[in-house]
mmCIF file of C-alpha atoms and ligand atoms in Angstrom:
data_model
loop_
_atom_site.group_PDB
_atom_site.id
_atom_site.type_symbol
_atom_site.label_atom_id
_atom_site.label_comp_id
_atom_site.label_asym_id
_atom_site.label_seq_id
_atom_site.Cartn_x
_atom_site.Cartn_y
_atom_site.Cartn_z
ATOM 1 C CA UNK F 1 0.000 0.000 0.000
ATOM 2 C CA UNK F 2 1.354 3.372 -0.806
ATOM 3 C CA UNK F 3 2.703 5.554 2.221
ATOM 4 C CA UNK F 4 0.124 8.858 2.664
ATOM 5 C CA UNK F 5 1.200 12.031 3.082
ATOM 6 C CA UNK F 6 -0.596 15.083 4.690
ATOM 7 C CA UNK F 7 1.300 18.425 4.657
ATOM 8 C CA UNK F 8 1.104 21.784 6.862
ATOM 9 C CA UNK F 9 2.023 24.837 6.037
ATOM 10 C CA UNK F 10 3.302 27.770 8.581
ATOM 11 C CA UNK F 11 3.776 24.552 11.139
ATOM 12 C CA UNK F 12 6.077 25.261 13.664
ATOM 13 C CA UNK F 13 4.327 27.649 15.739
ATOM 14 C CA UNK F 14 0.823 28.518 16.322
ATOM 15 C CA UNK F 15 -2.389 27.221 14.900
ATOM 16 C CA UNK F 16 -0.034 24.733 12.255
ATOM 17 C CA UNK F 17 2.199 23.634 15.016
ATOM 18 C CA UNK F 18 -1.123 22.165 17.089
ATOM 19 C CA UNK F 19 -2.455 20.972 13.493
ATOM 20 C CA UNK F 20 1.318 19.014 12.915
ATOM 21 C CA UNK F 21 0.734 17.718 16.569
ATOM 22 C CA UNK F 22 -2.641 16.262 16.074
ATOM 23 C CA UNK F 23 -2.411 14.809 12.595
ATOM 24 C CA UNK F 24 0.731 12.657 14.214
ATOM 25 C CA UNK F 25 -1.763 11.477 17.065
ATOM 26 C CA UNK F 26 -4.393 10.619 14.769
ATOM 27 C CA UNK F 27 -3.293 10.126 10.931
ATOM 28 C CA UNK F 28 -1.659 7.100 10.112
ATOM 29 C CA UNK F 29 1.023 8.494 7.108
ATOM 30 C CA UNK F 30 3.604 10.674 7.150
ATOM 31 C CA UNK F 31 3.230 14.338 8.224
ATOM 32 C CA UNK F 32 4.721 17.186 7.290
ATOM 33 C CA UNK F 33 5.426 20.312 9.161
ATOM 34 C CA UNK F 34 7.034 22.755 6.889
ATOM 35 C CA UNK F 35 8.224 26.375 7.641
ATOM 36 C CA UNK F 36 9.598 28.888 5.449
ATOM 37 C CA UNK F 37 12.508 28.658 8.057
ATOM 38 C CA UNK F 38 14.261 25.904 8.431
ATOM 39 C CA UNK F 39 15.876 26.468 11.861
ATOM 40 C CA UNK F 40 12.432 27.723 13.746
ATOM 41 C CA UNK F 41 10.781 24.351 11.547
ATOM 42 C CA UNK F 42 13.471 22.220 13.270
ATOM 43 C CA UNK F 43 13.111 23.439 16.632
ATOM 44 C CA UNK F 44 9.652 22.708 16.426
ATOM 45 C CA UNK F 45 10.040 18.865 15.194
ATOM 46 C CA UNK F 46 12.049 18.700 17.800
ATOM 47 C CA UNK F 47 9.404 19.468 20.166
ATOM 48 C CA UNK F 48 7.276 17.120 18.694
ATOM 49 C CA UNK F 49 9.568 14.296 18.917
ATOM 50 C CA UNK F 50 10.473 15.177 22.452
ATOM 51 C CA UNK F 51 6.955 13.956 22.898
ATOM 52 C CA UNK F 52 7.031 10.931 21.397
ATOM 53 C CA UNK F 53 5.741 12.080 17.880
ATOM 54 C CA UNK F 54 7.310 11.794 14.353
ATOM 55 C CA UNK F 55 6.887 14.807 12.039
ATOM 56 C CA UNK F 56 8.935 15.127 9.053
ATOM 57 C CA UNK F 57 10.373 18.702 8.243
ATOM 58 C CA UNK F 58 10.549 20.192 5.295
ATOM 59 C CA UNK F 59 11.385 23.860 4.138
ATOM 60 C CA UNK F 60 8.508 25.759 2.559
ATOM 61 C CA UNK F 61 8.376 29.285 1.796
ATOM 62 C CA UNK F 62 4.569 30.004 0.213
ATOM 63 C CA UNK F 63 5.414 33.102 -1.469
ATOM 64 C CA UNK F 64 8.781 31.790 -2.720
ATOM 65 C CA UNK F 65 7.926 29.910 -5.970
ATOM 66 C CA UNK F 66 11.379 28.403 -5.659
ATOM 67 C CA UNK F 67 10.798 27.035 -2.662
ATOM 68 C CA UNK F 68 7.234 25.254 -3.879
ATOM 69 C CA UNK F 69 9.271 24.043 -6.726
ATOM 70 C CA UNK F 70 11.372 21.854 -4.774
ATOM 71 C CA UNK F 71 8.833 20.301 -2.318
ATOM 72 C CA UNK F 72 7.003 19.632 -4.729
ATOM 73 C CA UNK F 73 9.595 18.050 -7.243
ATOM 74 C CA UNK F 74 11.092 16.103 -3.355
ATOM 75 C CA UNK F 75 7.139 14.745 -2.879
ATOM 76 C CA UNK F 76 6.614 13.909 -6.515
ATOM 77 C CA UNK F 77 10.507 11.217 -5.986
ATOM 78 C CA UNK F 78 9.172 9.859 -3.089
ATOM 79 C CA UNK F 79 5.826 9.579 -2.913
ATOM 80 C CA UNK F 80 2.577 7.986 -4.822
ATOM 81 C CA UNK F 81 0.959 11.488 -3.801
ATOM 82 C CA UNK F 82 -0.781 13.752 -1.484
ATOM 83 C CA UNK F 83 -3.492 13.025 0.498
ATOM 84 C CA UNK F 84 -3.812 16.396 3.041
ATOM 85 C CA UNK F 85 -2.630 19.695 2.356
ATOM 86 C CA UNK F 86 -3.629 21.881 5.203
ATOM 87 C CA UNK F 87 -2.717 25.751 4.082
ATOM 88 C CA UNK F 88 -2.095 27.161 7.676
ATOM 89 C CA UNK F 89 0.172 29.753 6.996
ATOM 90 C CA UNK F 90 -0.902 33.353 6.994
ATOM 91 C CA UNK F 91 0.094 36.672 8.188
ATOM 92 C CA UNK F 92 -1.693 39.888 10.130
ATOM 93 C CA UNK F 93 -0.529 42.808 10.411
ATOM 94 C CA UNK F 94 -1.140 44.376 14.317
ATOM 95 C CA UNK F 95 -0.986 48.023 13.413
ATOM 96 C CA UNK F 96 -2.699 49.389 10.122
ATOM 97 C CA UNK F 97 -0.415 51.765 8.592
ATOM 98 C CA UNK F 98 -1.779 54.603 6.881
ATOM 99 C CA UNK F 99 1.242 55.481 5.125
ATOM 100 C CA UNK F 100 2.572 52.121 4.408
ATOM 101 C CA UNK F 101 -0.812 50.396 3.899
ATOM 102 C CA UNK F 102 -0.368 49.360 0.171
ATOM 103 C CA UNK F 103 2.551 47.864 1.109
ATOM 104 C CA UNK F 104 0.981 45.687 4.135
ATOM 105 C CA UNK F 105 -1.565 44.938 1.186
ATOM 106 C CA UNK F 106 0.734 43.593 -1.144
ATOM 107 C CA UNK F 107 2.400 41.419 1.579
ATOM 108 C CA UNK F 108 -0.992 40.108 3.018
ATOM 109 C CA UNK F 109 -2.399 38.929 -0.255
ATOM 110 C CA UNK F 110 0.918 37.729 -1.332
ATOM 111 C CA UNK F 111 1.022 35.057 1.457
ATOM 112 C CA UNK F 112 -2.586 34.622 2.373
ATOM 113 C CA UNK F 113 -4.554 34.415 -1.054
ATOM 114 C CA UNK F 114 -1.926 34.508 -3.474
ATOM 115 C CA UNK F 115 0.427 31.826 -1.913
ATOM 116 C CA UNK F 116 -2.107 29.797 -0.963
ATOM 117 C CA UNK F 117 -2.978 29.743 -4.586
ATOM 118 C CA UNK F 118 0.422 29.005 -6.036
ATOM 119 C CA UNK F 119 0.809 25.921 -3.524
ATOM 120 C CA UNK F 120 -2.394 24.456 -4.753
ATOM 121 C CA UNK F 121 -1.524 25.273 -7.823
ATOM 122 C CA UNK F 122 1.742 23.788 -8.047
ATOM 123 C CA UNK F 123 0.372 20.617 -5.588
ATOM 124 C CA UNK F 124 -2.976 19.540 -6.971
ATOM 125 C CA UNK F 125 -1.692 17.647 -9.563
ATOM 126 C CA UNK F 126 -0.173 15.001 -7.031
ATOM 127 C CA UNK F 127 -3.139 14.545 -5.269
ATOM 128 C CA UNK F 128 -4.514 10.929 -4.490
ATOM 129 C CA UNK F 129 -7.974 9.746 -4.574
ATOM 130 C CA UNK F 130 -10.057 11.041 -1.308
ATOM 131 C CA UNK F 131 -7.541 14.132 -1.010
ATOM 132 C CA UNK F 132 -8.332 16.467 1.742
ATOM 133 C CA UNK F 133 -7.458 20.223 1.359
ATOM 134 C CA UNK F 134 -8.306 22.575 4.413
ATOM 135 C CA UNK F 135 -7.300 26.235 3.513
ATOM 136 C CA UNK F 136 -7.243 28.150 7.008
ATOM 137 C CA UNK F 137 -9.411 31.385 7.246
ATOM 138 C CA UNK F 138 -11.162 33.274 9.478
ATOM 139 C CA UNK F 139 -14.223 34.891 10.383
ATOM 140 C CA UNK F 140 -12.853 38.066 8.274
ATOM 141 C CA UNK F 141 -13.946 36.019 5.122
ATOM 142 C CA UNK F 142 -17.516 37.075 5.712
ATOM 143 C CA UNK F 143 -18.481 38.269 2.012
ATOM 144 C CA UNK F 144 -21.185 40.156 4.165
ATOM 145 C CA UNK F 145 -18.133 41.913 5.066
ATOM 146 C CA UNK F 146 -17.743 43.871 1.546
ATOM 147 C CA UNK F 147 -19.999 47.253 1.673
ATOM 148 C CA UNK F 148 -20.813 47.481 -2.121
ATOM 149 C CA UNK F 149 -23.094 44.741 -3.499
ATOM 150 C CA UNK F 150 -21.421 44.870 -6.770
ATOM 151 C CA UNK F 151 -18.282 43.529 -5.524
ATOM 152 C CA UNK F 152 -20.160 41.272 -3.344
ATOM 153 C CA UNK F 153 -22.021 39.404 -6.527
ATOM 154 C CA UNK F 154 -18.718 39.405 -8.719
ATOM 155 C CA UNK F 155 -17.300 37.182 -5.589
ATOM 156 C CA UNK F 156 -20.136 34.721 -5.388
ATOM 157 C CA UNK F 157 -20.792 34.372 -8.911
ATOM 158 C CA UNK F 158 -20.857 30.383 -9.230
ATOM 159 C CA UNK F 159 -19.003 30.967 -12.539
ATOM 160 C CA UNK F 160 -16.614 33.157 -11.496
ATOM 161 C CA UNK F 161 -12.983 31.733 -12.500
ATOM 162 C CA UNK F 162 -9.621 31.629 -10.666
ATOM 163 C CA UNK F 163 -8.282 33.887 -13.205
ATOM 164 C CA UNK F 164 -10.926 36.462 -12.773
ATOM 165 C CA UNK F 165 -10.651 35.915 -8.808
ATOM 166 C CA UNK F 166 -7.047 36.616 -9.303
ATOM 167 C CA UNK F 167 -7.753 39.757 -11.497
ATOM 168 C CA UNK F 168 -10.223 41.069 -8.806
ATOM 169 C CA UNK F 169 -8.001 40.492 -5.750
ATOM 170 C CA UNK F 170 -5.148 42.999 -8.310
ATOM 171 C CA UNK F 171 -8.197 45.116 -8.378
ATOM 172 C CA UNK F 172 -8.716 45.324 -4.505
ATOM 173 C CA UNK F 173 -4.582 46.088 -4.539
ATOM 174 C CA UNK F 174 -4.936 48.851 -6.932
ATOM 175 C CA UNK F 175 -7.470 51.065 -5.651
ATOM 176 C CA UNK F 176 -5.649 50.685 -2.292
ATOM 177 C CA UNK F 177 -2.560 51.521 -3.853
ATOM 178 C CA UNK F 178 -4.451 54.857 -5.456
ATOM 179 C CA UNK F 179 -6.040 54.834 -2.025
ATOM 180 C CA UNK F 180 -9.701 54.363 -3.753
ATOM 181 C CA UNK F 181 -10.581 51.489 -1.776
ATOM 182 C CA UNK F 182 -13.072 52.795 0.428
ATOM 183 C CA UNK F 183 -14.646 54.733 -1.675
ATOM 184 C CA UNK F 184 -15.105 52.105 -4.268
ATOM 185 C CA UNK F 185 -16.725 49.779 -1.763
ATOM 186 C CA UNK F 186 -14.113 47.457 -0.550
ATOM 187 C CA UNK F 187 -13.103 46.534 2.627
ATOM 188 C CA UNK F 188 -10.393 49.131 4.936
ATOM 189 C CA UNK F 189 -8.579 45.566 6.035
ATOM 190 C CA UNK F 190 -6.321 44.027 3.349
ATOM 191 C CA UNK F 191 -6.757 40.579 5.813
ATOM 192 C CA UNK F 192 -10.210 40.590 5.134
ATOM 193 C CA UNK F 193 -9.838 40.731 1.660
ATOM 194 C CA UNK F 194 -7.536 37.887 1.714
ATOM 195 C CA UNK F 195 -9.336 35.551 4.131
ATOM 196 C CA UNK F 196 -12.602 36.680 1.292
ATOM 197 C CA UNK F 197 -10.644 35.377 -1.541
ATOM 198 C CA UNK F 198 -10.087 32.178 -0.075
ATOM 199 C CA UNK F 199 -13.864 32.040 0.725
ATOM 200 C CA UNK F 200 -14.237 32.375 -3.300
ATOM 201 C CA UNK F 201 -11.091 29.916 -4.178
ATOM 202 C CA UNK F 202 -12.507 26.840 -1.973
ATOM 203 C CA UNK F 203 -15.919 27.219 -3.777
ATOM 204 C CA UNK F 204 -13.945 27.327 -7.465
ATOM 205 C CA UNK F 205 -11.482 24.325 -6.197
ATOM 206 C CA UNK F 206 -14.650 22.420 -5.384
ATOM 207 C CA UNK F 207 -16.538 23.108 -8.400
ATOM 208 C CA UNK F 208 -13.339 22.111 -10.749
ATOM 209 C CA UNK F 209 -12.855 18.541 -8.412
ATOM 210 C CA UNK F 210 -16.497 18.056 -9.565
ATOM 211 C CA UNK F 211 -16.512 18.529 -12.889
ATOM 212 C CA UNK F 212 -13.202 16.691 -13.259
ATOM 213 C CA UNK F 213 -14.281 13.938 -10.984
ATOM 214 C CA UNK F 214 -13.322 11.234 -13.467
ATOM 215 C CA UNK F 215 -9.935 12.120 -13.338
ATOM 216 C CA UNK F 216 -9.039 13.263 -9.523
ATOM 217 C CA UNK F 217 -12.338 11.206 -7.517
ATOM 218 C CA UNK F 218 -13.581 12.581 -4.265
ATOM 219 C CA UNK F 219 -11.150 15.447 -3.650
ATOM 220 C CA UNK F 220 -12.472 18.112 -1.112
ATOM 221 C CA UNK F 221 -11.304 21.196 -0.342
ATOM 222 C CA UNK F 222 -12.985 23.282 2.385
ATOM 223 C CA UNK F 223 -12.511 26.816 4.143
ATOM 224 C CA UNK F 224 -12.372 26.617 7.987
ATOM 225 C CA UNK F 225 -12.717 29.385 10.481
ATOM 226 C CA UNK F 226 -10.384 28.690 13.416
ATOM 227 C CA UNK F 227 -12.200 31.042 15.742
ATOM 228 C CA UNK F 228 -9.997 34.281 18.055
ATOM 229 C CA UNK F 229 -7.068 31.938 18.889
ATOM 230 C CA UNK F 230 -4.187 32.526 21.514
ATOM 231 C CA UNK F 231 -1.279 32.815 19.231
ATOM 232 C CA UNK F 232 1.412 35.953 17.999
ATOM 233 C CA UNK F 233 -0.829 36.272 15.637
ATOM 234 C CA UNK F 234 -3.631 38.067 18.229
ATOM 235 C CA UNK F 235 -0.934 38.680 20.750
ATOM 236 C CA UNK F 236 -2.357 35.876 22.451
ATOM 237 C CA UNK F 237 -5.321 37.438 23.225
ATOM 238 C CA UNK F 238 -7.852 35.254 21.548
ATOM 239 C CA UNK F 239 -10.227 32.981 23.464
ATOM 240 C CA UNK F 240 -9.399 29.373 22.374
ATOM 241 C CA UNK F 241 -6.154 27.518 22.670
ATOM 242 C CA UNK F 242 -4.534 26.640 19.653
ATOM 243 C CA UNK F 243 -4.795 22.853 20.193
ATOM 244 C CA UNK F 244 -9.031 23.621 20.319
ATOM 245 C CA UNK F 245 -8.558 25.846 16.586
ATOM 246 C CA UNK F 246 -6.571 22.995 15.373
ATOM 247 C CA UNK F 247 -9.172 20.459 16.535
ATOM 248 C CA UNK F 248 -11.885 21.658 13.629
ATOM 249 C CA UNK F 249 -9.094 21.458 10.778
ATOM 250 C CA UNK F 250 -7.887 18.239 11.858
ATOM 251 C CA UNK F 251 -11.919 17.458 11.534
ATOM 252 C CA UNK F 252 -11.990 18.950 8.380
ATOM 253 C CA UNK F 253 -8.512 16.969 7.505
ATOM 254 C CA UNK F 254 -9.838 13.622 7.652
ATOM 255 C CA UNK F 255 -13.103 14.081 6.573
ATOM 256 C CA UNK F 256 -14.645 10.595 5.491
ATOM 257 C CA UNK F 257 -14.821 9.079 1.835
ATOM 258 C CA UNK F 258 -17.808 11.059 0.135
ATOM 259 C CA UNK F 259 -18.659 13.086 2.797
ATOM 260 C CA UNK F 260 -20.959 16.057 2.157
ATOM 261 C CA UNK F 261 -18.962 18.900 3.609
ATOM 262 C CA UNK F 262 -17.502 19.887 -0.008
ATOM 263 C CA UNK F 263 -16.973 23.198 -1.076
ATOM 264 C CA UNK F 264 -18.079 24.543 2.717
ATOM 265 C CA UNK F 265 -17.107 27.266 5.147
ATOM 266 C CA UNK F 266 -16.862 25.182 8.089
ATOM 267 C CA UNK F 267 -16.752 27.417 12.134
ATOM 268 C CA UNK F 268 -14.419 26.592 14.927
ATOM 269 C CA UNK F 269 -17.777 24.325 16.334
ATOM 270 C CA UNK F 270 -17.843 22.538 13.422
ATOM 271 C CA UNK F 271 -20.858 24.268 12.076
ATOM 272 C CA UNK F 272 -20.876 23.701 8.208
ATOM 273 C CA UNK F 273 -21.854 27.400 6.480
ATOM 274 C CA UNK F 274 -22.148 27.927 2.774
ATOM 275 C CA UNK F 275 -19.664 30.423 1.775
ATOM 276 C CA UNK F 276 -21.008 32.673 -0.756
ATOM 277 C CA UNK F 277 -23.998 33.290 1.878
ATOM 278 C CA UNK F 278 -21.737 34.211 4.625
HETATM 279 N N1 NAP G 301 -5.051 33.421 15.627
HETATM 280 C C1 NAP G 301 -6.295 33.657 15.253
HETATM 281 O O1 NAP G 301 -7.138 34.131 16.057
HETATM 282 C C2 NAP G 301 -6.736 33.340 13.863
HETATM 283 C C3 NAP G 301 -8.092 33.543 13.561
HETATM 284 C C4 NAP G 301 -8.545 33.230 12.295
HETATM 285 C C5 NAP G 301 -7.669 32.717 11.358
HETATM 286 N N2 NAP G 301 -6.352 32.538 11.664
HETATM 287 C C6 NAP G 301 -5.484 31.991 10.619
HETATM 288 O O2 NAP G 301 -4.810 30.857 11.114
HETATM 289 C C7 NAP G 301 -3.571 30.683 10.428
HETATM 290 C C8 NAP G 301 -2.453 30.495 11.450
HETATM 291 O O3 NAP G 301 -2.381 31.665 12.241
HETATM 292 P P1 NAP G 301 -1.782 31.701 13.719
HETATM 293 O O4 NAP G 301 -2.750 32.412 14.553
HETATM 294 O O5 NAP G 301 -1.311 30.352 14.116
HETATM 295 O O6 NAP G 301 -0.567 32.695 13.466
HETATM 296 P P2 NAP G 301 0.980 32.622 13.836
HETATM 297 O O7 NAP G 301 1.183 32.031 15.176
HETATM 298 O O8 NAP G 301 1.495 33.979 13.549
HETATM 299 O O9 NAP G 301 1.557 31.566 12.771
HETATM 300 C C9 NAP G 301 1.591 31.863 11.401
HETATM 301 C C10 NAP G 301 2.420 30.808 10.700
HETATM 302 O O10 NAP G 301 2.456 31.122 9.298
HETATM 303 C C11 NAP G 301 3.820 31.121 8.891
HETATM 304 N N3 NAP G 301 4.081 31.931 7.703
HETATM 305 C C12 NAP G 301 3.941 33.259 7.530
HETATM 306 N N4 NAP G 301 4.345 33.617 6.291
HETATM 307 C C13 NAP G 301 4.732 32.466 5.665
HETATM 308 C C14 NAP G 301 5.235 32.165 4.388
HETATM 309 N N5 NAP G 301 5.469 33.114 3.470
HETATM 310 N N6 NAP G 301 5.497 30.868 4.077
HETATM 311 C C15 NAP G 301 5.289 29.886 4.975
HETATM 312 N N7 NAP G 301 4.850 30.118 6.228
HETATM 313 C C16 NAP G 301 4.559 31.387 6.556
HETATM 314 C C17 NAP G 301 4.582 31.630 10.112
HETATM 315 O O11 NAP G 301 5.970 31.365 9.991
HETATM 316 P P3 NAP G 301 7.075 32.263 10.774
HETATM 317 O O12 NAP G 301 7.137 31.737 12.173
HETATM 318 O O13 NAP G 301 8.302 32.009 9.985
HETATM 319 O O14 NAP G 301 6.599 33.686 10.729
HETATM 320 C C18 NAP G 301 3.877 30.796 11.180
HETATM 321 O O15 NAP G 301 4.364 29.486 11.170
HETATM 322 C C19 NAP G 301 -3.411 31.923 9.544
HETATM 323 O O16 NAP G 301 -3.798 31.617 8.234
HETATM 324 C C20 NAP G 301 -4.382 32.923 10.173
HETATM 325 O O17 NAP G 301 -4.825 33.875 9.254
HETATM 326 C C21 NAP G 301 -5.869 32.835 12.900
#
């Protein structure tokens, strides 16, 4: 039988580190914490296997399409496939800058939507049979969430394209960039736009693995909202534990063959939402 393989990105603190921990107590295959730096992604495997656990490290930079390149080429030698890709990492920024805000915009995006995109991009085509992708977002990814109505329906069109999502997340960067946003009815925070985007990608993904069932069967992809979680990310401020956020992914991770929960927006309580009505 072929050896399976789940994969985390961002893993070795935070949210992925307590997703690494709980796919190696409960998912028989190899996992995969990966960090875009290799030192802080050892350190934390070491942790891991100070408690008994086996991760596997490797490097993994999501904005770096170098980087992607050779974990993917590394997974394609040695393995049959992929069977969980769980795309943890992300970035906030804590203080808004006015001046420097279309810079914090181009650096959210660039990790949060646009990464995300370039892993799945670059990983899909090694996924096996009953592949399980869990893109981490947040309850920022309300579409309710974007004031004008416009930009709302061009979102949650059900034939809107990955292209075209692509071409309206450049949008959301240029009129920040001309500082236009607001008044042209998008959101002040470029994480909400982000976390949005991946509301729209997860219902695309899904939509594709349907039509191209014949060729890739029962491959789900869904969006999960972590809930306010005690990491850097909030200054540890939030209200759950990062082992309780990691609990729903991991749920979400080894969801069962032809489950219904496809294409969904899936809350920290396991409450299944559809996206595009969020
Ligand atoms: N905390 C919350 O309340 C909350 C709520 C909703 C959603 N989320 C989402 O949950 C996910 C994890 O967040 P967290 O709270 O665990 O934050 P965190 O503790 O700050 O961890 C973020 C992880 O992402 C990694 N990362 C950042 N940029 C990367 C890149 N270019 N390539 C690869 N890895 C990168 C970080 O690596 P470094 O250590 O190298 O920086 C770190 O491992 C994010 O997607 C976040 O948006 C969090």
């Amino acid at each position: 039988m072929p050896e399976r393989v789940a994969i985390v990105t961002g893993g070795n603190k935070g949210i992925g580190f307590a997703v690494v921990k709980q796919l190696c107590e409960k998912y028989y295959g190899n996992v995969y914490l990966t960090a875009r730096d290799v030192t802080r992604g050892q350190n934390a495997v070491k942790q891991l296997e100070e408690q008994g656990l086996r991760p596997k490290f490797h490097q993994l930079d999501v904005t770096d399409e170098d980087s992607i390149r050779t974990f993917r080429n590394y997974l394609a030698g040695k393995y049959m496939g992929v069977d969980i890709l769980v795309n943890n990492a992300g970035i906030a920024f804590k203080v808004p800058a006015e001046e420097g805000l279309y810079s914090q915009a181009l650096d959210t995006l660039d990790v949060n939507y646009f990464g995300i995109r370039e892993v799945c991009k670059s990983l899909y085509p090694l996924l096996n049979e009953h592949a399980r992708i869990v893109h981490v977002s947040s309850s920022s990814a309300r579409l309710s969430l974007i004031p004008k109505e416009s930009l709302r329906e061009k979102f949650s069109d059900p034939n809107l394209t990955e292209s075209q999502l692509d071409a309206l997340l450049d949008e959301f960067l240029e009129a920040v960039r001309l500082k236009r946003h607001l008044e042209e009815g998008w959101p002040h925070c470029a994480y909400t736009v982000s976390k949005i985007g991946i509301g729209a990608l997860t219902e695309i993904q899904q939509r594709k693995f349907e039509t191209y069932k014949l060729v890739q069967f029962d491959i789900v992809v869904n969006a999960v909202n972590p809930g306010y979680v005690q990491t850097d990310m909030t200054n540890y401020k939030g209200i759950l534990a990062p082992e309780h956020a990691a609990e729903v992914i991991v749920y979400s991770a080894l969801l069962p063959r032809d489950t219904k929960i496809r294409g969904k927006y899936i809350r920290f309580d396991k409450v299944v939402q559809v996206w595009s009505k969020s």
